[in-house]
């Protein structure tokens, strides 16, 4: 007999960035952070199966190629989920013993892997949720976020759609470092995002090693941790609550700039944005100048790709103009994303 369950999880893009760990093993962040999920289009679809008839060791296929599952991050997720299932089995002897069976996981991304499009976030969130479904665990998304975080920090936010905050927590074991929903995507139905793929190549500096070096060498990071991020989190939560796009856009852009500045201030410096990324910044500035207010906002993660937020009513003056202006800049490929309600998760 083969037991199986499937799910999907969205890519999420941080509008207040996570960068810096207080515990690299548990992926405990030094700072609060907040994201918006881009779920309609960019997703990982994962099926988790287990059976006594499978080969003895666990396996994972991503876009049809076998992945190493022996790494500490994947192992931590498997271990945590198995122990929750084992507890369930211990409390109800009528349940089949799935916790000891080998797992076979099959995942598909519909976007380039590891190009700064937060693929590890959607990947680990879908993996954790699929196994939780297979094991029929009653855990809430917040409870599962504790496990997904150990796969990749930003993955804890991909268990939700909409606007999600990741609380840094204070406990050493990370049990209070969890993702919570700030607002569902349906709270702000006119919000739109455009992804500009500047390069689908794998990034040169992984987030994990990049953030370790930043914490160790950048003094600007200290200021970011103490002053900038707490301020941005407060402003961002208010902007989302009030659906104030100008405030949302201003904080989103200043956050991205602050994050990439600490990357430049890292020694040796880290450079994720390239000339094509800066061309996108220029186009957004032009659009906002012409509109006389903030109608478009860019943000960049650990890669050169841009995410541009705007409201539906401004589609022509933002998405239309961005595509027109960057059409002449080589290397861009664009996709429209409409964040949707969290119930599609
Ligand atoms: C710039 O979550 O990929 O996208 O915890 O080491 O897996 P690990 O790092 P990861 O870092 C994401 C960094 C970021 C900002 C963000 O998503 O908040």
Short mmCIF file of C-alpha atoms in Angstrom, two decimals, residues 25 39 56 62 65-66 95 112 114 141 161 186 200 227 237-238 246-247 250 253 276 279 291-292 298 317 325 344:
data_model
loop_
_atom_site.label_atom_id
_atom_site.label_comp_id
_atom_site.label_asym_id
_atom_site.label_seq_id
_atom_site.Cartn_x
_atom_site.Cartn_y
_atom_site.Cartn_z
CA UNK A 25 21.41 25.66 12.93
CA UNK A 39 0.96 32.79 -4.85
CA UNK A 56 14.71 1.87 2.46
CA UNK A 62 12.93 18.27 -7.65
CA UNK A 65 16.25 15.44 -10.67
CA UNK A 66 17.22 13.56 -7.50
CA UNK A 95 -3.63 4.43 12.99
CA UNK A 112 13.78 29.12 -11.93
CA UNK A 114 17.80 29.39 -6.68
CA UNK A 141 0.35 26.73 9.61
CA UNK A 161 -0.65 33.40 1.66
CA UNK A 186 -7.98 39.12 0.25
CA UNK A 200 17.65 32.78 -14.09
CA UNK A 227 16.84 51.09 14.48
CA UNK A 237 2.13 46.74 9.49
CA UNK A 238 0.28 50.05 9.65
CA UNK A 246 2.29 55.14 -0.70
CA UNK A 247 3.48 54.10 2.77
CA UNK A 250 8.07 53.83 0.44
CA UNK A 253 11.85 50.47 -1.43
CA UNK A 276 19.86 45.59 -15.15
CA UNK A 279 17.74 50.10 -14.67
CA UNK A 291 2.54 60.27 -11.16
CA UNK A 292 3.52 62.80 -8.48
CA UNK A 298 10.60 47.77 -6.28
CA UNK A 317 1.10 53.41 -15.86
CA UNK A 325 10.91 50.67 -20.90
CA UNK A 344 -5.63 28.21 -2.31
#
